[in-house]
Amino acid sequence: MNNYPYIIASLPDLVLDFEKHEFDYQFIRENIFFSLSQEDRRLVEWLEQGFDSANLDEDFYRASSRCGNKFIRNYFGFDHLLRSEKVAYLEKRSGAEDFDEKEALLKAFATPDIFRREKEISAIVWDKIEQLVELEVFNIDVILAFLAKFHIIARWNRLDRSTGKQLFEQFVQEIDDTYNKNKID
């Protein structure tokens, strides 16, 4: 039941412009989901588990690093690096690993305007998603990348300046909680 060409051809073009879009994530996600095989549906569910910060602990990252799907492994590998680097930055220490996007992330973290900072981080993640499927055409990775990018747009559709600041502060607290939890383990 690999309808990848049909599904991918029916997807709207996404642009990260930080403007409100009329796209309904849940509606488009459901249309994609029900066109996929059971195995591919599990990958979509795995991706969406990682969108919930409550699930992002060392066990999740360890499991995703062993996933049979290349996009899941690489996307959450990058997400783990990003979050670890953010914790290191907030603690005013240097991160443990070097990776291509590290310098751009450090520059974004240093941006004093929270809203602009989140835009820069979103753009870095967006670019990484595109890089992960750069040579892919009609496979599940392209669909997962679309959903990951669509999730970024859906997040920005929910934000305004005050909500963005509030969510960022919540995100910093979640990272701090995750760090403290991992420190105890």
PDB file of N, CA, C and O in Angstrom, residues 129-174:
ATOM      1  N   ILE A 129      15.580  19.565   8.493  1.00  0.00           N
ATOM      2  CA  ILE A 129      14.579  18.643   7.948  1.00  0.00           C
ATOM      3  C   ILE A 129      14.744  18.541   6.434  1.00  0.00           C
ATOM      4  O   ILE A 129      14.753  17.437   5.873  1.00  0.00           O
ATOM      5  N   GLU A 130      14.886  19.688   5.775  1.00  0.00           N
ATOM      6  CA  GLU A 130      15.069  19.672   4.321  1.00  0.00           C
ATOM      7  C   GLU A 130      16.346  18.940   3.924  1.00  0.00           C
ATOM      8  O   GLU A 130      16.369  18.194   2.954  1.00  0.00           O
ATOM      9  N   GLN A 131      17.392  19.136   4.695  1.00  0.00           N
ATOM     10  CA  GLN A 131      18.657  18.454   4.420  1.00  0.00           C
ATOM     11  C   GLN A 131      18.508  16.938   4.554  1.00  0.00           C
ATOM     12  O   GLN A 131      19.075  16.180   3.769  1.00  0.00           O
ATOM     13  N   LEU A 132      17.734  16.495   5.531  1.00  0.00           N
ATOM     14  CA  LEU A 132      17.573  15.063   5.778  1.00  0.00           C
ATOM     15  C   LEU A 132      16.879  14.330   4.628  1.00  0.00           C
ATOM     16  O   LEU A 132      17.067  13.129   4.465  1.00  0.00           O
ATOM     17  N   VAL A 133      16.086  15.052   3.845  1.00  0.00           N
ATOM     18  CA  VAL A 133      15.379  14.402   2.728  1.00  0.00           C
ATOM     19  C   VAL A 133      15.782  14.986   1.375  1.00  0.00           C
ATOM     20  O   VAL A 133      15.075  14.815   0.382  1.00  0.00           O
ATOM     21  N   GLU A 134      16.915  15.641   1.354  1.00  0.00           N
ATOM     22  CA  GLU A 134      17.377  16.340   0.163  1.00  0.00           C
ATOM     23  C   GLU A 134      17.396  15.460  -1.089  1.00  0.00           C
ATOM     24  O   GLU A 134      17.018  15.897  -2.165  1.00  0.00           O
ATOM     25  N   LEU A 135      17.807  14.234  -0.977  1.00  0.00           N
ATOM     26  CA  LEU A 135      17.915  13.357  -2.142  1.00  0.00           C
ATOM     27  C   LEU A 135      16.773  12.341  -2.226  1.00  0.00           C
ATOM     28  O   LEU A 135      16.806  11.454  -3.068  1.00  0.00           O
ATOM     29  N   GLU A 136      15.792  12.481  -1.369  1.00  0.00           N
ATOM     30  CA  GLU A 136      14.641  11.572  -1.360  1.00  0.00           C
ATOM     31  C   GLU A 136      13.565  12.097  -2.301  1.00  0.00           C
ATOM     32  O   GLU A 136      13.449  13.293  -2.508  1.00  0.00           O
ATOM     33  N   VAL A 137      12.771  11.181  -2.857  1.00  0.00           N
ATOM     34  CA  VAL A 137      11.717  11.616  -3.768  1.00  0.00           C
ATOM     35  C   VAL A 137      10.352  11.111  -3.313  1.00  0.00           C
ATOM     36  O   VAL A 137       9.536  11.876  -2.840  1.00  0.00           O
ATOM     37  N   PHE A 138      10.091   9.831  -3.455  1.00  0.00           N
ATOM     38  CA  PHE A 138       8.782   9.282  -3.133  1.00  0.00           C
ATOM     39  C   PHE A 138       8.916   8.161  -2.113  1.00  0.00           C
ATOM     40  O   PHE A 138       8.866   6.981  -2.453  1.00  0.00           O
ATOM     41  N   ASN A 139       9.091   8.545  -0.848  1.00  0.00           N
ATOM     42  CA  ASN A 139       9.144   7.537   0.203  1.00  0.00           C
ATOM     43  C   ASN A 139       8.582   8.113   1.503  1.00  0.00           C
ATOM     44  O   ASN A 139       8.232   9.289   1.585  1.00  0.00           O
ATOM     45  N   ILE A 140       8.522   7.281   2.510  1.00  0.00           N
ATOM     46  CA  ILE A 140       7.943   7.692   3.783  1.00  0.00           C
ATOM     47  C   ILE A 140       8.740   8.817   4.432  1.00  0.00           C
ATOM     48  O   ILE A 140       8.177   9.663   5.129  1.00  0.00           O
ATOM     49  N   ASP A 141      10.044   8.882   4.197  1.00  0.00           N
ATOM     50  CA  ASP A 141      10.845   9.953   4.793  1.00  0.00           C
ATOM     51  C   ASP A 141      10.385  11.328   4.329  1.00  0.00           C
ATOM     52  O   ASP A 141      10.366  12.277   5.116  1.00  0.00           O
ATOM     53  N   VAL A 142       9.987  11.449   3.069  1.00  0.00           N
ATOM     54  CA  VAL A 142       9.495  12.728   2.549  1.00  0.00           C
ATOM     55  C   VAL A 142       8.198  13.107   3.265  1.00  0.00           C
ATOM     56  O   VAL A 142       7.975  14.272   3.616  1.00  0.00           O
ATOM     57  N   ILE A 143       7.358  12.130   3.512  1.00  0.00           N
ATOM     58  CA  ILE A 143       6.095  12.382   4.217  1.00  0.00           C
ATOM     59  C   ILE A 143       6.362  12.755   5.672  1.00  0.00           C
ATOM     60  O   ILE A 143       5.765  13.705   6.201  1.00  0.00           O
ATOM     61  N   LEU A 144       7.268  12.056   6.326  1.00  0.00           N
ATOM     62  CA  LEU A 144       7.617  12.395   7.710  1.00  0.00           C
ATOM     63  C   LEU A 144       8.226  13.791   7.789  1.00  0.00           C
ATOM     64  O   LEU A 144       7.920  14.556   8.720  1.00  0.00           O
ATOM     65  N   ALA A 145       9.065  14.132   6.822  1.00  0.00           N
ATOM     66  CA  ALA A 145       9.661  15.470   6.791  1.00  0.00           C
ATOM     67  C   ALA A 145       8.572  16.531   6.610  1.00  0.00           C
ATOM     68  O   ALA A 145       8.599  17.579   7.260  1.00  0.00           O
ATOM     69  N   PHE A 146       7.619  16.248   5.727  1.00  0.00           N
ATOM     70  CA  PHE A 146       6.497  17.175   5.534  1.00  0.00           C
ATOM     71  C   PHE A 146       5.767  17.385   6.855  1.00  0.00           C
ATOM     72  O   PHE A 146       5.478  18.528   7.240  1.00  0.00           O
ATOM     73  N   LEU A 147       5.454  16.300   7.563  1.00  0.00           N
ATOM     74  CA  LEU A 147       4.736  16.421   8.835  1.00  0.00           C
ATOM     75  C   LEU A 147       5.561  17.162   9.881  1.00  0.00           C
ATOM     76  O   LEU A 147       5.008  17.947  10.663  1.00  0.00           O
ATOM     77  N   ALA A 148       6.865  16.945   9.899  1.00  0.00           N
ATOM     78  CA  ALA A 148       7.722  17.668  10.850  1.00  0.00           C
ATOM     79  C   ALA A 148       7.725  19.165  10.543  1.00  0.00           C
ATOM     80  O   ALA A 148       7.637  19.995  11.450  1.00  0.00           O
ATOM     81  N   LYS A 149       7.819  19.504   9.259  1.00  0.00           N
ATOM     82  CA  LYS A 149       7.782  20.923   8.873  1.00  0.00           C
ATOM     83  C   LYS A 149       6.388  21.510   9.135  1.00  0.00           C
ATOM     84  O   LYS A 149       6.267  22.649   9.600  1.00  0.00           O
ATOM     85  N   PHE A 150       5.372  20.718   8.858  1.00  0.00           N
ATOM     86  CA  PHE A 150       4.003  21.177   9.088  1.00  0.00           C
ATOM     87  C   PHE A 150       3.759  21.421  10.574  1.00  0.00           C
ATOM     88  O   PHE A 150       3.046  22.347  10.959  1.00  0.00           O
ATOM     89  N   HIS A 151       4.382  20.604  11.409  1.00  0.00           N
ATOM     90  CA  HIS A 151       4.271  20.790  12.852  1.00  0.00           C
ATOM     91  C   HIS A 151       4.859  22.147  13.266  1.00  0.00           C
ATOM     92  O   HIS A 151       4.304  22.830  14.133  1.00  0.00           O
ATOM     93  N   ILE A 152       5.968  22.527  12.658  1.00  0.00           N
ATOM     94  CA  ILE A 152       6.568  23.836  12.944  1.00  0.00           C
ATOM     95  C   ILE A 152       5.590  24.952  12.570  1.00  0.00           C
ATOM     96  O   ILE A 152       5.377  25.890  13.344  1.00  0.00           O
ATOM     97  N   ILE A 153       4.989  24.851  11.393  1.00  0.00           N
ATOM     98  CA  ILE A 153       4.026  25.869  10.959  1.00  0.00           C
ATOM     99  C   ILE A 153       2.822  25.896  11.898  1.00  0.00           C
ATOM    100  O   ILE A 153       2.352  26.971  12.291  1.00  0.00           O
ATOM    101  N   ALA A 154       2.316  24.712  12.272  1.00  0.00           N
ATOM    102  CA  ALA A 154       1.163  24.653  13.176  1.00  0.00           C
ATOM    103  C   ALA A 154       1.496  25.310  14.513  1.00  0.00           C
ATOM    104  O   ALA A 154       0.666  26.018  15.095  1.00  0.00           O
ATOM    105  N   ARG A 155       2.714  25.094  14.985  1.00  0.00           N
ATOM    106  CA  ARG A 155       3.150  25.714  16.244  1.00  0.00           C
ATOM    107  C   ARG A 155       3.143  27.239  16.118  1.00  0.00           C
ATOM    108  O   ARG A 155       2.654  27.941  16.998  1.00  0.00           O
ATOM    109  N   TRP A 156       3.669  27.753  15.022  1.00  0.00           N
ATOM    110  CA  TRP A 156       3.692  29.204  14.829  1.00  0.00           C
ATOM    111  C   TRP A 156       2.301  29.762  14.606  1.00  0.00           C
ATOM    112  O   TRP A 156       2.029  30.911  14.982  1.00  0.00           O
ATOM    113  N   ASN A 157       1.403  28.987  14.029  1.00  0.00           N
ATOM    114  CA  ASN A 157       0.021  29.444  13.863  1.00  0.00           C
ATOM    115  C   ASN A 157      -0.647  29.665  15.214  1.00  0.00           C
ATOM    116  O   ASN A 157      -1.535  30.507  15.335  1.00  0.00           O
ATOM    117  N   ARG A 158      -0.232  28.898  16.215  1.00  0.00           N
ATOM    118  CA  ARG A 158      -0.823  29.032  17.556  1.00  0.00           C
ATOM    119  C   ARG A 158      -0.225  30.181  18.356  1.00  0.00           C
ATOM    120  O   ARG A 158      -0.759  30.550  19.388  1.00  0.00           O
ATOM    121  N   LEU A 159       0.899  30.699  17.904  1.00  0.00           N
ATOM    122  CA  LEU A 159       1.630  31.685  18.703  1.00  0.00           C
ATOM    123  C   LEU A 159       1.304  33.121  18.330  1.00  0.00           C
ATOM    124  O   LEU A 159       1.088  33.451  17.182  1.00  0.00           O
ATOM    125  N   ASP A 160       1.292  33.950  19.302  1.00  0.00           N
ATOM    126  CA  ASP A 160       1.411  35.381  19.124  1.00  0.00           C
ATOM    127  C   ASP A 160       2.577  35.791  20.020  1.00  0.00           C
ATOM    128  O   ASP A 160       3.166  34.958  20.699  1.00  0.00           O
ATOM    129  N   ARG A 161       2.915  37.043  20.071  1.00  0.00           N
ATOM    130  CA  ARG A 161       4.108  37.451  20.805  1.00  0.00           C
ATOM    131  C   ARG A 161       4.054  37.073  22.283  1.00  0.00           C
ATOM    132  O   ARG A 161       5.004  36.515  22.827  1.00  0.00           O
ATOM    133  N   SER A 162       2.936  37.340  22.964  1.00  0.00           N
ATOM    134  CA  SER A 162       2.873  37.035  24.403  1.00  0.00           C
ATOM    135  C   SER A 162       2.798  35.527  24.635  1.00  0.00           C
ATOM    136  O   SER A 162       3.422  35.007  25.559  1.00  0.00           O
ATOM    137  N   THR A 163       2.049  34.821  23.795  1.00  0.00           N
ATOM    138  CA  THR A 163       1.989  33.366  23.922  1.00  0.00           C
ATOM    139  C   THR A 163       3.356  32.763  23.647  1.00  0.00           C
ATOM    140  O   THR A 163       3.781  31.825  24.327  1.00  0.00           O
ATOM    141  N   GLY A 164       4.052  33.300  22.657  1.00  0.00           N
ATOM    142  CA  GLY A 164       5.389  32.810  22.333  1.00  0.00           C
ATOM    143  C   GLY A 164       6.339  32.950  23.506  1.00  0.00           C
ATOM    144  O   GLY A 164       7.091  32.028  23.815  1.00  0.00           O
ATOM    145  N   LYS A 165       6.291  34.090  24.166  1.00  0.00           N
ATOM    146  CA  LYS A 165       7.160  34.294  25.327  1.00  0.00           C
ATOM    147  C   LYS A 165       6.814  33.309  26.430  1.00  0.00           C
ATOM    148  O   LYS A 165       7.693  32.691  27.036  1.00  0.00           O
ATOM    149  N   GLN A 166       5.532  33.119  26.667  1.00  0.00           N
ATOM    150  CA  GLN A 166       5.073  32.194  27.694  1.00  0.00           C
ATOM    151  C   GLN A 166       5.492  30.755  27.372  1.00  0.00           C
ATOM    152  O   GLN A 166       5.986  30.043  28.238  1.00  0.00           O
ATOM    153  N   LEU A 167       5.315  30.351  26.114  1.00  0.00           N
ATOM    154  CA  LEU A 167       5.700  29.003  25.711  1.00  0.00           C
ATOM    155  C   LEU A 167       7.206  28.804  25.784  1.00  0.00           C
ATOM    156  O   LEU A 167       7.682  27.735  26.160  1.00  0.00           O
ATOM    157  N   PHE A 168       7.952  29.837  25.435  1.00  0.00           N
ATOM    158  CA  PHE A 168       9.405  29.726  25.523  1.00  0.00           C
ATOM    159  C   PHE A 168       9.837  29.522  26.971  1.00  0.00           C
ATOM    160  O   PHE A 168      10.679  28.677  27.265  1.00  0.00           O
ATOM    161  N   GLU A 169       9.267  30.304  27.870  1.00  0.00           N
ATOM    162  CA  GLU A 169       9.611  30.154  29.282  1.00  0.00           C
ATOM    163  C   GLU A 169       9.235  28.755  29.781  1.00  0.00           C
ATOM    164  O   GLU A 169       9.973  28.138  30.538  1.00  0.00           O
ATOM    165  N   GLN A 170       8.105  28.238  29.308  1.00  0.00           N
ATOM    166  CA  GLN A 170       7.695  26.876  29.659  1.00  0.00           C
ATOM    167  C   GLN A 170       8.693  25.871  29.091  1.00  0.00           C
ATOM    168  O   GLN A 170       9.062  24.907  29.761  1.00  0.00           O
ATOM    169  N   PHE A 171       9.150  26.106  27.868  1.00  0.00           N
ATOM    170  CA  PHE A 171      10.109  25.224  27.228  1.00  0.00           C
ATOM    171  C   PHE A 171      11.426  25.204  27.997  1.00  0.00           C
ATOM    172  O   PHE A 171      12.005  24.141  28.223  1.00  0.00           O
ATOM    173  N   VAL A 172      11.878  26.354  28.435  1.00  0.00           N
ATOM    174  CA  VAL A 172      13.112  26.428  29.230  1.00  0.00           C
ATOM    175  C   VAL A 172      12.929  25.628  30.519  1.00  0.00           C
ATOM    176  O   VAL A 172      13.822  24.876  30.925  1.00  0.00           O
ATOM    177  N   GLN A 173      11.775  25.744  31.141  1.00  0.00           N
ATOM    178  CA  GLN A 173      11.506  24.998  32.369  1.00  0.00           C
ATOM    179  C   GLN A 173      11.500  23.493  32.100  1.00  0.00           C
ATOM    180  O   GLN A 173      12.041  22.713  32.877  1.00  0.00           O
ATOM    181  N   GLU A 174      10.904  23.083  30.975  1.00  0.00           N
ATOM    182  CA  GLU A 174      10.876  21.660  30.619  1.00  0.00           C
ATOM    183  C   GLU A 174      12.287  21.129  30.389  1.00  0.00           C
ATOM    184  O   GLU A 174      12.614  20.016  30.803  1.00  0.00           O
TER     185      GLU A 174
END
